Amino acid sequence: MAIDYTVIVVYLAGMLAMGWWGMRRARSKSEFLVAGRRLGPAMYSGTMAAIVLGGASTIGGVGLGYQYGLSGAWMVFTIGLGLLALSVFFSARIARLKVYTVSEMLDLRYGGRAGVISGVVMWAYTLMLAVTSTIAYATIFDVLFDMNRTVAIILGGSIVVAYSTLGGMWSITLTDMVQFVVKTIGVLLLLLPIAVVKAGGFSEMKAKLPTEYFDPLGIGGETIFTYVLIYTFGMLIGQDIWQRVFTARSDTTARWGGTVAGTYCLAYALAGAVIGTAAKVLYPKLGSPDDAFATIVKDELPVGVRGLVLAAALAAVMSTSSGALIACATVANNDIWSRLRGAVRGSDGEHDEVKGNRAFILIMGLAVIGTAIALNNVVEALTVAYNLLVGGLLVPILGGLLWKRGTVQGALASVIVGGLAVIGLMAGYGILANEPVYYGLLSSLVAYVAVSLGTKPTDEVVLATWRERLAGRTSELASEPVPAPQ
């Protein structure tokens, strides 16, 4: 294992070195939070693919393939579909808004009074997303070093917190680009063909497994529909995803770069399912489907290659973890803390804003590590995150982009009713049930439409400013939302 250990240590040291290098570039709020809004197509595509394909997509995707066969690709496939929809239909308009958070977009669209409540919901989502990624370190480091779960979480989490705190989005962008390359080589170019060959090829896999393992819909129509609701729609509105859209240097970069990343996700989804199916042939009686990735890597790959593939798994986890962490800190600082203390954005100067956001990344990082140590179930934590996001924020965000008649009162009602409905239904039906997101989303939609139609339309001055920003005719310096008349 000495060679494998060396590969992993070099990889981790490289992540920290890039964090230090990124610190030299992140000298303004824009540089620190959105990489100066100047990523080109290649870097934008790679980093966007890196953030959406995390530990759940890699370890979990292989686990679903182990359990359901090729139809196990649907979870990651719907993530790719969501990224494609975001890139084709919404990314250009989102990039032109020149904001930093989803809540700032809601303030701009509805007149300045939707931010704190929506910020709390988005903060809860990004926090739980970061927690689920951080928990995954325990699986990887256990395979590598037979390490205690708590120590593994602290080690992996500390490295991500360190490079994220140092350089913000620049450090995360640089590390994500490396992580994208490592994932591509480790999972697609090495693990996928080796797993298929070790399993005897596709003909042998078909001979040894039930036919439903090769049914594209074998996982079940209801499950696929739920994945679409949670992951496809979740991709449209998550702060972690939008914050990457904000890094694009142009509309074209956001649209086409995101389309390339979404297509890559579809290929990654199929690869994970095939690897999991091959693992089922090799190890038909594993205790848990989520053990499939670690087992096939540990037992079937040659020395050196094993280290690179485990580095790929670490890359998948770290890219999502760092993206969720900076999103969580950005929301906590810009949408919640600054509003609650009555601060005027920008009054302390750009340098102070960098320090403030850096401090919040450190604070949120410590909170994420502590929460990850306390929790055990990754799937439940991720389900809570996406249920809150989709049930509470999907309707007011898409409504603001698509329906002129939506009002701030309707948006607030939608967030509150949808969020409370999801929480109550999860308590009643169980966290993993489908009903919470179904009925939560429906109640959010009803509240939004009913309250919007029953209240005064949004002031035309607010809508005019909104249209100017959507058209890209307003500079970033004029980013404050126009308050609605009292």
XYZ file of C-alpha atoms in Angstrom:
486
model
C 0.000 0.000 0.000
C 3.023 2.322 0.249
C 2.647 3.513 -3.354
C -1.089 4.055 -2.862
C -0.432 6.053 0.294
C 2.098 8.178 -1.566
C -0.411 8.969 -4.310
C -3.025 10.036 -1.758
C -0.594 12.134 0.308
C 0.695 13.921 -2.798
C -2.888 14.605 -3.859
C -3.875 16.023 -0.458
C -0.711 18.153 -0.281
C -1.517 19.489 -3.744
C -4.976 20.553 -2.598
C -3.492 22.561 0.269
C -0.868 24.116 -2.023
C -3.571 25.289 -4.419
C -5.485 26.764 -1.512
C -2.421 28.801 -0.611
C -1.939 29.883 -4.235
C -5.606 30.835 -4.531
C -5.266 33.104 -1.500
C -2.928 35.329 -3.527
C -5.657 35.916 -6.123
C -8.694 36.371 -3.860
C -8.295 40.034 -2.938
C -11.855 41.288 -3.447
C -15.328 40.069 -2.611
C -15.938 39.133 -6.245
C -12.645 37.225 -6.486
C -13.235 35.428 -3.192
C -16.879 34.407 -3.688
C -17.238 33.976 -7.474
C -13.638 33.863 -8.826
C -13.973 37.349 -10.295
C -16.742 36.151 -12.650
C -14.122 35.299 -15.276
C -13.898 31.536 -15.783
C -13.605 30.407 -19.391
C -15.465 27.437 -20.950
C -12.931 24.697 -20.139
C -12.432 25.599 -16.490
C -16.132 26.371 -16.009
C -17.191 22.985 -17.441
C -14.680 21.053 -15.347
C -15.463 22.776 -12.068
C -19.234 22.588 -12.610
C -19.020 18.853 -13.281
C -16.797 18.448 -10.221
C -19.209 20.092 -7.795
C -22.336 18.224 -8.875
C -20.619 14.810 -8.932
C -19.746 14.233 -5.310
C -19.479 11.293 -2.971
C -23.162 10.452 -3.367
C -22.757 10.341 -7.152
C -19.595 8.229 -6.988
C -19.882 5.904 -3.991
C -23.689 6.090 -3.926
C -23.997 5.733 -7.712
C -21.912 2.549 -7.669
C -23.990 1.315 -4.718
C -27.220 1.822 -6.661
C -25.704 -0.057 -9.591
C -24.833 -2.907 -7.221
C -28.416 -2.967 -5.918
C -30.450 -2.330 -9.085
C -28.130 -2.796 -12.051
C -28.077 -0.346 -14.954
C -31.209 1.450 -13.712
C -29.163 2.513 -10.694
C -27.816 5.235 -12.978
C -31.047 7.223 -12.630
C -30.068 9.211 -9.535
C -26.937 10.667 -11.112
C -28.667 10.803 -14.510
C -31.340 13.137 -13.128
C -28.586 15.349 -11.699
C -27.169 15.623 -15.207
C -30.609 16.394 -16.635
C -31.053 19.159 -14.072
C -27.695 20.683 -14.957
C -28.577 20.548 -18.653
C -31.932 22.261 -18.018
C -30.278 24.939 -15.885
C -27.598 25.583 -18.501
C -29.900 25.725 -21.520
C -32.871 27.623 -20.082
C -31.713 29.685 -17.091
C -27.935 30.032 -16.731
C -27.493 33.006 -19.045
C -30.124 35.042 -17.210
C -28.741 34.002 -13.820
C -25.201 35.015 -14.803
C -26.392 38.446 -15.998
C -27.961 39.248 -12.620
C -24.475 39.807 -11.095
C -25.567 38.742 -7.601
C -23.847 36.455 -5.096
C -26.741 34.401 -3.657
C -30.148 33.020 -4.588
C -31.716 35.175 -1.854
C -30.269 38.313 -3.454
C -32.003 37.266 -6.665
C -35.297 36.927 -4.775
C -34.822 40.368 -3.211
C -34.115 41.872 -6.614
C -37.154 40.236 -8.214
C -39.677 40.810 -5.429
C -38.512 44.111 -3.938
C -36.090 43.461 -1.097
C -38.051 41.605 1.554
C -37.657 37.909 0.786
C -34.016 37.410 1.708
C -33.765 36.353 5.351
C -36.387 33.574 5.338
C -35.244 32.147 2.018
C -31.658 32.504 3.246
C -32.381 30.358 6.298
C -33.854 27.584 4.119
C -30.931 27.768 1.679
C -28.453 27.794 4.556
C -30.008 24.606 6.000
C -29.762 22.933 2.584
C -26.124 23.873 1.961
C -25.145 22.929 5.524
C -26.640 19.437 5.216
C -25.122 19.006 1.748
C -21.685 19.831 3.153
C -22.295 17.461 6.067
C -23.183 14.520 3.809
C -20.024 15.032 1.778
C -17.911 15.267 4.912
C -19.339 12.028 6.334
C -18.157 10.246 3.194
C -14.514 10.802 4.166
C -14.949 8.092 6.795
C -15.599 5.448 4.101
C -12.589 6.396 2.000
C -10.065 6.797 4.799
C -11.259 3.552 6.353
C -10.280 1.749 3.146
C -6.979 3.608 2.975
C -5.750 3.620 6.528
C -8.274 1.596 8.580
C -8.888 4.883 10.333
C -11.381 5.705 13.091
C -14.529 7.355 11.697
C -14.214 10.553 13.730
C -10.527 10.980 12.909
C -11.258 10.439 9.193
C -13.976 13.103 9.181
C -11.735 15.579 11.000
C -8.806 14.914 8.637
C -10.751 15.180 5.399
C -12.920 18.045 6.605
C -9.940 20.031 7.870
C -8.187 19.888 4.497
C -11.300 21.179 2.691
C -11.880 23.895 5.293
C -8.229 24.945 5.056
C -8.030 25.480 1.292
C -11.549 26.933 1.104
C -10.822 29.441 3.864
C -7.502 30.471 2.345
C -8.551 31.330 -1.182
C -12.335 31.100 -1.379
C -13.731 30.360 -4.813
C -10.367 30.720 -6.534
C -8.860 27.947 -4.414
C -11.978 25.823 -4.836
C -11.946 26.374 -8.602
C -8.310 25.339 -8.930
C -8.730 22.270 -6.747
C -11.983 21.321 -8.478
C -10.286 21.408 -11.863
C -7.647 18.987 -10.611
C -10.357 16.884 -8.988
C -12.285 16.756 -12.273
C -9.212 15.403 -14.083
C -8.497 12.882 -11.316
C -12.133 11.684 -11.315
C -12.172 11.307 -15.080
C -8.968 9.251 -15.125
C -9.695 7.269 -11.962
C -13.355 6.378 -12.491
C -14.051 6.549 -16.239
C -10.705 5.556 -17.739
C -9.416 3.085 -15.122
C -12.035 1.676 -12.749
C -14.807 1.257 -15.341
C -12.914 -0.928 -17.864
C -11.038 -2.848 -15.148
C -14.286 -3.669 -13.321
C -15.967 -4.910 -16.505
C -12.964 -7.051 -17.447
C -12.685 -8.521 -13.926
C -16.395 -9.418 -14.033
C -15.862 -11.350 -17.288
C -17.268 -8.783 -19.700
C -20.881 -7.853 -20.382
C -21.833 -11.311 -21.635
C -20.691 -12.910 -18.377
C -22.427 -10.215 -16.347
C -25.711 -10.898 -18.172
C -25.329 -14.618 -17.661
C -24.776 -14.338 -13.897
C -27.325 -11.650 -12.978
C -31.138 -11.520 -13.187
C -32.567 -9.850 -16.304
C -33.964 -6.941 -14.265
C -30.381 -5.800 -13.667
C -30.324 -4.758 -17.332
C -33.801 -3.178 -17.410
C -33.422 0.627 -17.798
C -36.527 1.151 -15.627
C -35.840 -1.617 -13.126
C -35.441 0.751 -10.194
C -39.133 1.697 -10.508
C -41.111 4.548 -12.068
C -42.010 6.164 -8.747
C -38.377 6.238 -7.668
C -37.328 7.816 -10.971
C -40.076 10.444 -10.639
C -38.909 11.265 -7.118
C -35.317 11.592 -8.330
C -36.496 14.061 -10.988
C -38.367 16.136 -8.409
C -35.528 16.197 -5.921
C -32.353 16.221 -8.004
C -33.344 17.642 -11.394
C -35.282 20.519 -9.843
C -32.727 20.788 -7.044
C -30.033 21.513 -9.642
C -32.099 24.475 -10.863
C -32.132 26.359 -7.561
C -29.263 25.308 -5.271
C -26.937 28.059 -4.010
C -23.932 25.780 -4.542
C -24.832 25.426 -8.234
C -25.799 29.070 -8.784
C -22.569 30.255 -7.191
C -20.714 28.344 -9.902
C -22.900 29.901 -12.598
C -21.881 33.297 -11.214
C -18.230 32.455 -11.972
C -18.781 32.295 -15.751
C -17.245 35.175 -17.679
C -20.091 35.348 -20.212
C -23.581 34.102 -21.049
C -22.115 31.796 -23.661
C -19.722 30.247 -21.170
C -22.540 29.615 -18.703
C -24.789 28.052 -21.334
C -22.396 25.905 -23.338
C -19.939 25.140 -20.548
C -22.816 23.929 -18.391
C -24.186 21.848 -21.261
C -20.845 20.065 -21.592
C -20.760 19.455 -17.823
C -24.324 18.100 -17.859
C -23.493 15.708 -20.690
C -20.441 14.530 -18.748
C -22.725 13.790 -15.782
C -24.867 11.500 -17.939
C -21.785 9.481 -18.912
C -20.622 9.393 -15.274
C -24.049 8.096 -14.217
C -23.881 5.165 -16.618
C -20.286 4.399 -15.628
C -21.186 4.204 -11.927
C -24.090 1.849 -12.618
C -21.924 -0.442 -14.762
C -19.186 -0.544 -12.098
C -21.794 -1.417 -9.471
C -23.242 -4.151 -11.691
C -19.773 -5.614 -12.166
C -19.239 -5.528 -8.390
C -22.469 -7.524 -7.951
C -20.983 -10.286 -10.102
C -17.696 -10.256 -8.190
C -19.145 -9.842 -4.668
C -22.775 -11.005 -4.662
C -23.236 -10.896 -0.871
C -21.852 -7.588 0.393
C -23.343 -6.334 3.653
C -24.277 -2.959 2.146
C -24.510 -1.737 -1.474
C -22.468 1.330 -0.498
C -19.530 -0.997 0.238
C -19.323 -1.955 -3.447
C -17.065 0.924 -4.509
C -14.530 0.507 -1.714
C -14.491 -3.303 -2.040
C -13.863 -3.448 -5.787
C -11.184 -0.775 -5.521
C -9.430 -2.476 -2.619
C -9.513 -6.033 -4.000
C -9.372 -5.754 -7.788
C -7.122 -2.821 -8.710
C -3.343 -3.021 -8.971
C -1.029 -1.013 -6.728
C -0.763 2.630 -7.765
C -3.978 2.470 -9.773
C -5.805 1.762 -6.515
C -4.332 4.902 -4.982
C -5.364 6.996 -7.986
C -8.941 5.684 -7.935
C -9.207 6.319 -4.194
C -7.868 9.802 -4.885
C -10.687 10.095 -7.437
C -13.203 9.182 -4.733
C -11.641 11.777 -2.442
C -11.801 14.273 -5.304
C -15.512 13.606 -5.754
C -16.203 14.134 -2.070
C -13.974 17.187 -1.701
C -15.362 19.024 -4.727
C -18.938 18.818 -3.477
C -17.912 19.464 0.121
C -15.958 22.620 -0.701
C -18.671 23.942 -3.015
C -21.363 23.377 -0.410
C -19.165 24.903 2.300
C -18.523 28.192 0.496
C -22.212 28.345 -0.468
C -23.232 27.779 3.171
C -20.827 30.474 4.407
C -21.886 32.945 1.698
C -25.553 32.560 2.603
C -24.863 32.736 6.346
C -22.837 35.931 6.016
C -24.542 37.800 3.171
C -28.171 36.706 3.526
C -28.590 36.174 7.258
C -25.916 37.771 9.439
C -25.496 41.038 7.552
C -29.264 41.539 7.361
C -29.906 40.690 10.991
C -27.294 43.141 12.213
C -28.551 45.815 9.817
C -25.254 46.181 7.968
C -25.126 47.898 4.599
C -23.352 45.698 2.097
C -20.003 47.123 1.060
C -19.729 49.738 3.817
C -16.616 48.124 5.292
C -14.781 47.947 1.972
C -13.845 45.027 -0.203
C -10.856 43.948 1.929
C -13.002 43.681 5.062
C -15.638 41.726 3.160
C -13.025 39.167 2.170
C -12.008 38.803 5.807
C -15.636 38.473 6.874
C -16.424 35.789 4.310
C -13.195 33.972 5.141
C -14.169 33.938 8.831
C -17.610 32.554 7.996
C -16.116 29.729 5.919
C -13.984 28.763 8.905
C -16.946 28.930 11.317
C -19.282 27.006 9.020
C -16.526 24.468 8.320
C -16.131 23.707 11.998
C -19.934 23.387 12.304
C -20.018 20.988 9.348
C -17.274 18.776 10.823
C -19.015 18.682 14.211
C -22.394 17.839 12.661
C -20.854 15.137 10.448
C -19.313 13.470 13.498
C -22.708 13.471 15.241
C -24.680 12.038 12.290
C -24.453 8.571 10.769
C -26.979 8.302 7.939
C -25.810 10.056 4.777
C -28.947 9.270 2.780
C -31.270 10.740 5.418
C -29.197 13.913 5.734
C -29.128 14.382 1.953
C -32.874 13.732 1.707
C -33.611 16.357 4.366
C -31.440 18.854 2.470
C -33.116 18.361 -0.904
C -36.645 18.117 0.523
C -36.208 21.513 2.201
C -34.677 23.018 -0.915
C -37.275 21.802 -3.389
C -40.294 22.050 -1.095
C -39.410 25.516 0.192
C -37.649 27.373 -2.613
C -38.359 25.834 -6.027
C -41.693 27.593 -6.560
C -40.728 31.174 -5.565
C -37.458 30.995 -7.522
C -38.877 29.578 -10.763
C -42.023 31.662 -10.256
C -39.895 34.796 -10.062
C -38.081 33.878 -13.267
C -41.172 32.839 -15.225
C -44.297 34.603 -13.817
C -44.564 38.383 -13.742
C -47.598 38.335 -11.397
C -45.715 36.694 -8.511
C -45.400 38.972 -5.460
C -43.165 39.146 -2.418
C -46.071 38.102 -0.192
C -46.655 35.073 -2.411
C -42.951 34.208 -2.327
C -42.772 34.417 1.464
C -45.960 32.378 1.852
C -44.583 29.774 -0.538
C -41.295 29.434 1.364
C -42.969 29.226 4.776
C -45.856 26.919 3.817
C -43.698 24.631 1.667
C -40.899 24.440 4.241
C -43.219 23.719 7.173
C -45.194 21.183 5.115
C -42.017 19.285 4.233
C -40.814 19.241 7.843
C -44.210 18.129 9.164
C -44.626 15.454 6.522
C -41.128 14.080 7.119
C -42.023 13.790 10.791
C -45.254 11.987 9.910
C -44.304 9.796 6.964
C -40.583 9.367 7.663
C -37.565 11.133 6.240
C -37.108 8.763 3.314
C -40.790 8.775 2.239
C -41.797 10.322 -1.100
C -44.872 12.141 0.252
C -43.029 15.051 1.950
C -41.573 16.430 -1.269
C -44.742 15.702 -3.284
C -47.192 17.430 -0.960
C -44.696 20.035 0.217
C -44.117 21.180 -3.351
C -47.845 21.211 -4.087
C -48.648 23.263 -0.969
C -45.846 25.689 -1.842
C -47.284 26.173 -5.338
C -50.841 26.702 -4.063
C -49.677 29.254 -1.481
C -47.575 31.132 -4.045
C -50.323 31.435 -6.644
C -53.153 32.160 -4.201
C -51.324 34.799 -2.165
C -49.774 36.435 -5.252
C -53.183 36.773 -6.917
C -54.685 38.069 -3.661
C -52.092 40.819 -3.121
C -51.017 43.937 -4.952
C -48.804 43.269 -8.014
C -45.095 43.942 -7.686
C -44.293 47.606 -8.235
C -43.348 48.420 -11.811
C -40.137 50.158 -10.677
C -38.969 46.899 -9.101
C -39.872 44.911 -12.232
C -38.141 47.458 -14.470
C -34.939 47.118 -12.454
C -35.306 43.341 -12.610
C -35.671 43.417 -16.397
C -32.611 45.638 -16.721
C -30.541 43.191 -14.709
C -31.834 40.184 -16.664
C -30.802 41.935 -19.853
C -27.320 42.527 -18.434
C -27.580 46.319 -18.686
C -26.752 47.066 -15.021
C -23.276 46.838 -13.517
C -22.365 44.754 -10.506
C -21.788 47.949 -8.512
C -25.507 48.700 -8.761
C -26.496 45.383 -7.248
C -28.775 46.513 -4.444
C -32.415 45.462 -4.886
C -34.992 48.185 -5.184
C -37.258 48.180 -2.114
C -40.944 47.899 -2.775
C -43.050 50.962 -1.925
C -44.667 50.792 1.499
